[in-house]
Amino acid sequence: SAVISQKPSRDICQRGTSLTIQCQVDSQVTMMFWYRQQPGQSLTLIATANQGSEATYESGFVIDKFPISRPNLTFSTLTVSNMSPEDSSIYLCSVEKRDRLNYEQYFGPGTRLTVT
Amino acid sequence: GESVGLHLPTLSVQEGDNSIINCAYSNSASDYFIWYKQESGKGPQFIIDIRSNMDKRQGQRVTVLLNKTVKHLSLQIAATQPGDSAVYFCAETVMSGTYKYIFGTGTRLKVLA
């Protein structure tokens, strides 16, 4: 299994500012993912962040708006830049852990962002 | 604050009855599928998974059925309990440049006492 913590758990920010969300895992993992979950909706993948390489962004998400760092195998950050009210959402990081037969994805508790 | 699943389809089930939650997936090349449970204020939690070379897998009180012909996945929960109330998501794994998980719309399960 994997235990994931995120900071902050929630924040209220003014439009035009930026917020960096931290994700810490209790063990080393190769693959980390960042998702956005808008109120009442499913999870949308923002990007995949593998250590040692640039993050891979999904359609509709760009590095200038959501820069990601992955300095080591247990930590990642997602920055939401130049925020607008449309960025209000829950942001979740997740990791994938694999053994010989199985692989599972574990999620952090999420960061609830409100932009005013 | 607003809870997860406020606008999602809702399935209401009497406590003790069986629940069936359905999901349609999009990519015929997907080879691995997972069901997640998400309680309010928490991240999704793994429930059960199934590979594309199987059509049924059972866990404790849960069963996942996979129909690749119509790209349909279902989650059956036996003897539904109040603690099962949550939002349930299916996810498929896709290799498209990189390996990633694509989540379905989600269903809110409400267990009635």
PDB file of C-alpha atoms in Angstrom:
ATOM      1  CA  SER A   1       0.000   0.000   0.000  1.00  0.00           C
ATOM      2  CA  ALA A   2       0.965   3.664   0.037  1.00  0.00           C
ATOM      3  CA  VAL A   3       0.116   6.484   2.388  1.00  0.00           C
ATOM      4  CA  ILE A   4      -0.137   9.853   0.691  1.00  0.00           C
ATOM      5  CA  SER A   5      -0.405  13.265   2.278  1.00  0.00           C
ATOM      6  CA  GLN A   6      -1.203  16.548   0.610  1.00  0.00           C
ATOM      7  CA  LYS A   7      -0.654  20.103   1.738  1.00  0.00           C
ATOM      8  CA  PRO A   8      -2.611  22.262   2.055  1.00  0.00           C
ATOM      9  CA  SER A   9      -5.815  20.343   2.627  1.00  0.00           C
ATOM     10  CA  ARG A  10      -7.779  23.388   1.549  1.00  0.00           C
ATOM     11  CA  ASP A  11      -7.212  27.017   0.664  1.00  0.00           C
ATOM     12  CA  ILE A  12      -9.097  30.086  -0.414  1.00  0.00           C
ATOM     13  CA  CYS A  13      -7.116  32.202  -2.857  1.00  0.00           C
ATOM     14  CA  GLN A  14      -7.607  35.413  -4.747  1.00  0.00           C
ATOM     15  CA  ARG A  15      -7.746  35.439  -8.505  1.00  0.00           C
ATOM     16  CA  GLY A  16      -4.446  36.144 -10.197  1.00  0.00           C
ATOM     17  CA  THR A  17      -2.381  34.469  -7.489  1.00  0.00           C
ATOM     18  CA  SER A  18      -0.717  31.039  -7.577  1.00  0.00           C
ATOM     19  CA  LEU A  19      -0.881  28.096  -5.192  1.00  0.00           C
ATOM     20  CA  THR A  20       1.562  25.213  -4.907  1.00  0.00           C
ATOM     21  CA  ILE A  21       0.185  21.906  -3.691  1.00  0.00           C
ATOM     22  CA  GLN A  22       2.545  19.359  -2.185  1.00  0.00           C
ATOM     23  CA  CYS A  23       2.197  15.590  -2.366  1.00  0.00           C
ATOM     24  CA  GLN A  24       4.278  13.316  -0.132  1.00  0.00           C
ATOM     25  CA  VAL A  25       4.327   9.509  -0.340  1.00  0.00           C
ATOM     26  CA  ASP A  26       5.595   7.179   2.383  1.00  0.00           C
ATOM     27  CA  SER A  27       7.517   5.000  -0.075  1.00  0.00           C
ATOM     28  CA  GLN A  28       9.346   5.374  -3.354  1.00  0.00           C
ATOM     29  CA  VAL A  29       7.178   5.275  -6.445  1.00  0.00           C
ATOM     30  CA  THR A  30       7.900   5.759 -10.104  1.00  0.00           C
ATOM     31  CA  MET A  31       4.575   7.020 -11.372  1.00  0.00           C
ATOM     32  CA  MET A  32       2.687   9.902  -9.821  1.00  0.00           C
ATOM     33  CA  PHE A  33      -0.421  11.504 -11.216  1.00  0.00           C
ATOM     34  CA  TRP A  34      -2.242  14.769 -10.636  1.00  0.00           C
ATOM     35  CA  TYR A  35      -6.007  14.953 -11.052  1.00  0.00           C
ATOM     36  CA  ARG A  36      -8.651  17.631 -10.837  1.00  0.00           C
ATOM     37  CA  GLN A  37     -12.120  16.890  -9.549  1.00  0.00           C
ATOM     38  CA  GLN A  38     -14.637  19.667  -9.970  1.00  0.00           C
ATOM     39  CA  PRO A  39     -17.687  19.706  -7.706  1.00  0.00           C
ATOM     40  CA  GLY A  40     -20.041  16.838  -8.464  1.00  0.00           C
ATOM     41  CA  GLN A  41     -17.885  15.451 -11.221  1.00  0.00           C
ATOM     42  CA  SER A  42     -15.431  12.675 -11.900  1.00  0.00           C
ATOM     43  CA  LEU A  43     -11.655  12.859 -11.865  1.00  0.00           C
ATOM     44  CA  THR A  44      -9.832  14.398 -14.791  1.00  0.00           C
ATOM     45  CA  LEU A  45      -6.164  13.625 -15.276  1.00  0.00           C
ATOM     46  CA  ILE A  46      -4.022  16.751 -15.456  1.00  0.00           C
ATOM     47  CA  ALA A  47      -0.609  15.182 -15.932  1.00  0.00           C
ATOM     48  CA  THR A  48       1.637  12.225 -15.219  1.00  0.00           C
ATOM     49  CA  ALA A  49       4.806  13.032 -13.319  1.00  0.00           C
ATOM     50  CA  ASN A  50       7.612  10.501 -13.458  1.00  0.00           C
ATOM     51  CA  GLN A  51      10.832  11.153 -11.623  1.00  0.00           C
ATOM     52  CA  GLY A  52      13.666  12.118 -13.880  1.00  0.00           C
ATOM     53  CA  SER A  53      11.546  13.278 -16.795  1.00  0.00           C
ATOM     54  CA  GLU A  54       9.271  16.135 -17.738  1.00  0.00           C
ATOM     55  CA  ALA A  55       5.637  15.787 -16.763  1.00  0.00           C
ATOM     56  CA  THR A  56       3.276  14.664 -19.506  1.00  0.00           C
ATOM     57  CA  TYR A  57       0.164  16.831 -19.726  1.00  0.00           C
ATOM     58  CA  GLU A  58      -3.272  15.824 -20.922  1.00  0.00           C
ATOM     59  CA  SER A  59      -5.227  17.696 -23.534  1.00  0.00           C
ATOM     60  CA  GLY A  60      -6.506  20.953 -22.109  1.00  0.00           C
ATOM     61  CA  PHE A  61      -3.753  21.315 -19.516  1.00  0.00           C
ATOM     62  CA  VAL A  62      -0.498  23.164 -20.114  1.00  0.00           C
ATOM     63  CA  ILE A  63       2.741  23.497 -18.222  1.00  0.00           C
ATOM     64  CA  ASP A  64       2.531  27.268 -17.916  1.00  0.00           C
ATOM     65  CA  LYS A  65      -0.756  26.989 -16.052  1.00  0.00           C
ATOM     66  CA  PHE A  66       0.017  23.823 -14.043  1.00  0.00           C
ATOM     67  CA  PRO A  67       3.781  23.491 -13.578  1.00  0.00           C
ATOM     68  CA  ILE A  68       4.775  20.262 -11.859  1.00  0.00           C
ATOM     69  CA  SER A  69       7.936  19.295 -10.058  1.00  0.00           C
ATOM     70  CA  ARG A  70       9.088  15.774  -9.247  1.00  0.00           C
ATOM     71  CA  PRO A  71      12.427  16.130  -7.488  1.00  0.00           C
ATOM     72  CA  ASN A  72      12.551  12.579  -6.064  1.00  0.00           C
ATOM     73  CA  LEU A  73      10.637   9.327  -5.811  1.00  0.00           C
ATOM     74  CA  THR A  74       8.518  10.354  -2.823  1.00  0.00           C
ATOM     75  CA  PHE A  75       7.509  13.931  -3.546  1.00  0.00           C
ATOM     76  CA  SER A  76       5.808  16.095  -6.148  1.00  0.00           C
ATOM     77  CA  THR A  77       4.275  19.537  -6.377  1.00  0.00           C
ATOM     78  CA  LEU A  78       1.554  20.965  -8.588  1.00  0.00           C
ATOM     79  CA  THR A  79       1.230  24.722  -8.965  1.00  0.00           C
ATOM     80  CA  VAL A  80      -2.007  26.322 -10.091  1.00  0.00           C
ATOM     81  CA  SER A  81      -0.882  29.586 -11.670  1.00  0.00           C
ATOM     82  CA  ASN A  82      -2.676  32.857 -12.247  1.00  0.00           C
ATOM     83  CA  MET A  83      -5.839  31.430 -10.718  1.00  0.00           C
ATOM     84  CA  SER A  84      -9.372  32.255 -11.746  1.00  0.00           C
ATOM     85  CA  PRO A  85     -12.663  31.123 -10.172  1.00  0.00           C
ATOM     86  CA  GLU A  86     -12.838  28.355 -12.799  1.00  0.00           C
ATOM     87  CA  ASP A  87      -9.837  26.741 -11.102  1.00  0.00           C
ATOM     88  CA  SER A  88     -11.895  26.110  -7.976  1.00  0.00           C
ATOM     89  CA  SER A  89     -11.751  22.374  -7.597  1.00  0.00           C
ATOM     90  CA  ILE A  90     -10.332  19.487  -5.624  1.00  0.00           C
ATOM     91  CA  TYR A  91      -6.812  18.577  -6.695  1.00  0.00           C
ATOM     92  CA  LEU A  92      -5.682  15.021  -6.025  1.00  0.00           C
ATOM     93  CA  CYS A  93      -2.349  13.350  -6.372  1.00  0.00           C
ATOM     94  CA  SER A  94      -2.032   9.632  -6.778  1.00  0.00           C
ATOM     95  CA  VAL A  95       0.683   7.027  -7.125  1.00  0.00           C
ATOM     96  CA  GLU A  96       0.849   3.648  -8.723  1.00  0.00           C
ATOM     97  CA  LYS A  97       2.488   0.733  -6.976  1.00  0.00           C
ATOM     98  CA  ARG A  98       3.288  -2.463  -8.809  1.00  0.00           C
ATOM     99  CA  ASP A  99       4.430  -5.876  -7.830  1.00  0.00           C
ATOM    100  CA  ARG A 100       4.960  -8.880 -10.061  1.00  0.00           C
ATOM    101  CA  LEU A 101       1.268  -9.623 -10.488  1.00  0.00           C
ATOM    102  CA  ASN A 102      -0.718  -6.586  -9.507  1.00  0.00           C
ATOM    103  CA  TYR A 103      -0.699  -2.857  -9.619  1.00  0.00           C
ATOM    104  CA  GLU A 104      -2.823  -0.479  -7.654  1.00  0.00           C
ATOM    105  CA  GLN A 105      -3.345   3.253  -7.638  1.00  0.00           C
ATOM    106  CA  TYR A 106      -3.506   5.101  -4.327  1.00  0.00           C
ATOM    107  CA  PHE A 107      -4.858   8.581  -3.821  1.00  0.00           C
ATOM    108  CA  GLY A 108      -4.108  11.393  -1.467  1.00  0.00           C
ATOM    109  CA  PRO A 109      -6.924  13.092   0.461  1.00  0.00           C
ATOM    110  CA  GLY A 110      -7.077  15.988  -1.979  1.00  0.00           C
ATOM    111  CA  THR A 111      -6.638  19.747  -1.759  1.00  0.00           C
ATOM    112  CA  ARG A 112      -9.849  21.746  -1.930  1.00  0.00           C
ATOM    113  CA  LEU A 113      -9.150  25.043  -3.689  1.00  0.00           C
ATOM    114  CA  THR A 114     -11.568  27.939  -3.811  1.00  0.00           C
ATOM    115  CA  VAL A 115     -10.669  30.960  -5.923  1.00  0.00           C
ATOM    116  CA  THR A 116     -12.518  34.187  -5.227  1.00  0.00           C
TER     117      THR A 116
ATOM    118  CA  GLY B   1     -18.910  22.611   1.718  1.00  0.00           C
ATOM    119  CA  GLU B   2     -20.161  20.880  -1.370  1.00  0.00           C
ATOM    120  CA  SER B   3     -19.655  17.141  -1.229  1.00  0.00           C
ATOM    121  CA  VAL B   4     -18.355  14.899  -3.951  1.00  0.00           C
ATOM    122  CA  GLY B   5     -21.082  13.442  -6.084  1.00  0.00           C
ATOM    123  CA  LEU B   6     -23.669  16.133  -5.569  1.00  0.00           C
ATOM    124  CA  HIS B   7     -24.696  16.132  -9.231  1.00  0.00           C
ATOM    125  CA  LEU B   8     -23.905  12.532 -10.110  1.00  0.00           C
ATOM    126  CA  PRO B   9     -26.511   9.855 -10.863  1.00  0.00           C
ATOM    127  CA  THR B  10     -27.788   8.366  -7.627  1.00  0.00           C
ATOM    128  CA  LEU B  11     -28.652   4.775  -6.810  1.00  0.00           C
ATOM    129  CA  SER B  12     -30.751   4.309  -3.677  1.00  0.00           C
ATOM    130  CA  VAL B  13     -30.731   0.849  -2.126  1.00  0.00           C
ATOM    131  CA  GLN B  14     -32.335  -0.558   0.980  1.00  0.00           C
ATOM    132  CA  GLU B  15     -29.892  -1.753   3.619  1.00  0.00           C
ATOM    133  CA  GLY B  16     -29.313  -5.478   3.211  1.00  0.00           C
ATOM    134  CA  ASP B  17     -30.224  -5.537  -0.474  1.00  0.00           C
ATOM    135  CA  ASN B  18     -27.715  -6.057  -3.258  1.00  0.00           C
ATOM    136  CA  SER B  19     -26.449  -3.073  -5.265  1.00  0.00           C
ATOM    137  CA  ILE B  20     -25.420  -3.058  -8.901  1.00  0.00           C
ATOM    138  CA  ILE B  21     -23.491  -0.097 -10.233  1.00  0.00           C
ATOM    139  CA  ASN B  22     -22.815   0.092 -13.948  1.00  0.00           C
ATOM    140  CA  CYS B  23     -20.134   1.740 -16.024  1.00  0.00           C
ATOM    141  CA  ALA B  24     -19.478   2.064 -19.735  1.00  0.00           C
ATOM    142  CA  TYR B  25     -15.853   2.444 -20.754  1.00  0.00           C
ATOM    143  CA  SER B  26     -14.540   4.010 -23.889  1.00  0.00           C
ATOM    144  CA  ASN B  27     -11.399   2.320 -25.166  1.00  0.00           C
ATOM    145  CA  SER B  28     -11.538  -1.197 -26.563  1.00  0.00           C
ATOM    146  CA  ALA B  29      -7.762  -1.443 -26.080  1.00  0.00           C
ATOM    147  CA  SER B  30      -8.006  -0.970 -22.293  1.00  0.00           C
ATOM    148  CA  ASP B  31      -6.627  -4.002 -20.521  1.00  0.00           C
ATOM    149  CA  TYR B  32      -7.186  -3.293 -16.848  1.00  0.00           C
ATOM    150  CA  PHE B  33     -10.170  -1.907 -14.966  1.00  0.00           C
ATOM    151  CA  ILE B  34     -10.664  -0.746 -11.420  1.00  0.00           C
ATOM    152  CA  TRP B  35     -13.554   0.259  -9.184  1.00  0.00           C
ATOM    153  CA  TYR B  36     -13.006   3.001  -6.637  1.00  0.00           C
ATOM    154  CA  LYS B  37     -15.067   4.212  -3.705  1.00  0.00           C
ATOM    155  CA  GLN B  38     -14.922   7.864  -2.706  1.00  0.00           C
ATOM    156  CA  GLU B  39     -16.364   9.101   0.546  1.00  0.00           C
ATOM    157  CA  SER B  40     -16.996  12.760   1.145  1.00  0.00           C
ATOM    158  CA  GLY B  41     -13.803  14.707   1.808  1.00  0.00           C
ATOM    159  CA  LYS B  42     -11.522  11.807   0.905  1.00  0.00           C
ATOM    160  CA  GLY B  43      -9.601  10.575  -2.085  1.00  0.00           C
ATOM    161  CA  PRO B  44     -10.821   7.544  -4.051  1.00  0.00           C
ATOM    162  CA  GLN B  45     -10.113   4.178  -2.478  1.00  0.00           C
ATOM    163  CA  PHE B  46      -9.400   0.991  -4.437  1.00  0.00           C
ATOM    164  CA  ILE B  47     -12.149  -1.635  -4.177  1.00  0.00           C
ATOM    165  CA  ILE B  48     -11.520  -4.295  -6.782  1.00  0.00           C
ATOM    166  CA  ASP B  49      -9.893  -4.696 -10.164  1.00  0.00           C
ATOM    167  CA  ILE B  50     -10.169  -6.965 -13.180  1.00  0.00           C
ATOM    168  CA  ARG B  51      -8.001  -7.655 -16.194  1.00  0.00           C
ATOM    169  CA  SER B  52      -9.345  -7.820 -19.709  1.00  0.00           C
ATOM    170  CA  ASN B  53      -8.679 -11.575 -19.946  1.00  0.00           C
ATOM    171  CA  MET B  54     -11.294 -12.177 -17.248  1.00  0.00           C
ATOM    172  CA  ASP B  55     -15.042 -11.597 -17.197  1.00  0.00           C
ATOM    173  CA  LYS B  56     -15.676 -11.904 -13.482  1.00  0.00           C
ATOM    174  CA  ARG B  57     -13.774 -11.380 -10.270  1.00  0.00           C
ATOM    175  CA  GLN B  58     -14.995 -11.667  -6.709  1.00  0.00           C
ATOM    176  CA  GLY B  59     -13.836  -9.999  -3.556  1.00  0.00           C
ATOM    177  CA  GLN B  60     -15.285  -9.699  -0.118  1.00  0.00           C
ATOM    178  CA  ARG B  61     -18.950  -8.767  -0.689  1.00  0.00           C
ATOM    179  CA  VAL B  62     -18.076  -7.283  -4.075  1.00  0.00           C
ATOM    180  CA  THR B  63     -18.043  -8.724  -7.569  1.00  0.00           C
ATOM    181  CA  VAL B  64     -16.902  -7.054 -10.765  1.00  0.00           C
ATOM    182  CA  LEU B  65     -18.224  -8.186 -14.136  1.00  0.00           C
ATOM    183  CA  LEU B  66     -16.611  -7.234 -17.424  1.00  0.00           C
ATOM    184  CA  ASN B  67     -18.330  -7.439 -20.801  1.00  0.00           C
ATOM    185  CA  LYS B  68     -15.786  -6.482 -23.434  1.00  0.00           C
ATOM    186  CA  THR B  69     -18.223  -6.965 -26.285  1.00  0.00           C
ATOM    187  CA  VAL B  70     -20.276  -3.956 -25.200  1.00  0.00           C
ATOM    188  CA  LYS B  71     -17.507  -2.268 -23.183  1.00  0.00           C
ATOM    189  CA  HIS B  72     -19.427  -2.522 -19.946  1.00  0.00           C
ATOM    190  CA  LEU B  73     -18.307  -2.954 -16.383  1.00  0.00           C
ATOM    191  CA  SER B  74     -20.435  -3.527 -13.319  1.00  0.00           C
ATOM    192  CA  LEU B  75     -19.856  -3.615  -9.589  1.00  0.00           C
ATOM    193  CA  GLN B  76     -22.111  -5.739  -7.442  1.00  0.00           C
ATOM    194  CA  ILE B  77     -22.194  -5.173  -3.697  1.00  0.00           C
ATOM    195  CA  ALA B  78     -23.866  -7.892  -1.656  1.00  0.00           C
ATOM    196  CA  ALA B  79     -25.867  -7.101   1.478  1.00  0.00           C
ATOM    197  CA  THR B  80     -25.348  -3.368   1.166  1.00  0.00           C
ATOM    198  CA  GLN B  81     -24.497  -1.612   4.414  1.00  0.00           C
ATOM    199  CA  PRO B  82     -24.735   2.056   5.476  1.00  0.00           C
ATOM    200  CA  GLY B  83     -20.944   2.264   5.275  1.00  0.00           C
ATOM    201  CA  ASP B  84     -21.193   1.547   1.558  1.00  0.00           C
ATOM    202  CA  SER B  85     -22.778   4.962   0.959  1.00  0.00           C
ATOM    203  CA  ALA B  86     -20.299   6.817  -1.233  1.00  0.00           C
ATOM    204  CA  VAL B  87     -19.562   7.742  -4.825  1.00  0.00           C
ATOM    205  CA  TYR B  88     -18.278   4.884  -6.962  1.00  0.00           C
ATOM    206  CA  PHE B  89     -16.062   5.347 -10.010  1.00  0.00           C
ATOM    207  CA  CYS B  90     -14.841   2.886 -12.568  1.00  0.00           C
ATOM    208  CA  ALA B  91     -11.503   3.497 -14.254  1.00  0.00           C
ATOM    209  CA  GLU B  92      -9.856   1.979 -17.299  1.00  0.00           C
ATOM    210  CA  THR B  93      -6.161   1.978 -18.016  1.00  0.00           C
ATOM    211  CA  VAL B  94      -4.960   3.165 -21.363  1.00  0.00           C
ATOM    212  CA  MET B  95      -1.531   3.304 -22.939  1.00  0.00           C
ATOM    213  CA  SER B  96      -1.491   6.515 -24.964  1.00  0.00           C
ATOM    214  CA  GLY B  97       2.005   7.888 -25.053  1.00  0.00           C
ATOM    215  CA  THR B  98       2.201   7.245 -21.354  1.00  0.00           C
ATOM    216  CA  TYR B  99       0.286   4.851 -19.198  1.00  0.00           C
ATOM    217  CA  LYS B 100      -2.744   6.442 -17.537  1.00  0.00           C
ATOM    218  CA  TYR B 101      -6.080   5.873 -15.836  1.00  0.00           C
ATOM    219  CA  ILE B 102      -9.311   7.261 -17.253  1.00  0.00           C
ATOM    220  CA  PHE B 103     -12.200   7.643 -14.831  1.00  0.00           C
ATOM    221  CA  GLY B 104     -15.866   7.152 -15.587  1.00  0.00           C
ATOM    222  CA  THR B 105     -18.659   9.516 -14.628  1.00  0.00           C
ATOM    223  CA  GLY B 106     -19.368   8.055 -11.207  1.00  0.00           C
ATOM    224  CA  THR B 107     -22.478   6.921  -9.351  1.00  0.00           C
ATOM    225  CA  ARG B 108     -23.581   7.996  -5.915  1.00  0.00           C
ATOM    226  CA  LEU B 109     -24.821   5.076  -3.808  1.00  0.00           C
ATOM    227  CA  LYS B 110     -27.242   5.958  -1.040  1.00  0.00           C
ATOM    228  CA  VAL B 111     -28.095   3.211   1.428  1.00  0.00           C
ATOM    229  CA  LEU B 112     -31.493   3.566   3.054  1.00  0.00           C
ATOM    230  CA  ALA B 113     -31.942   2.287   6.597  1.00  0.00           C
TER     231      ALA B 113
END
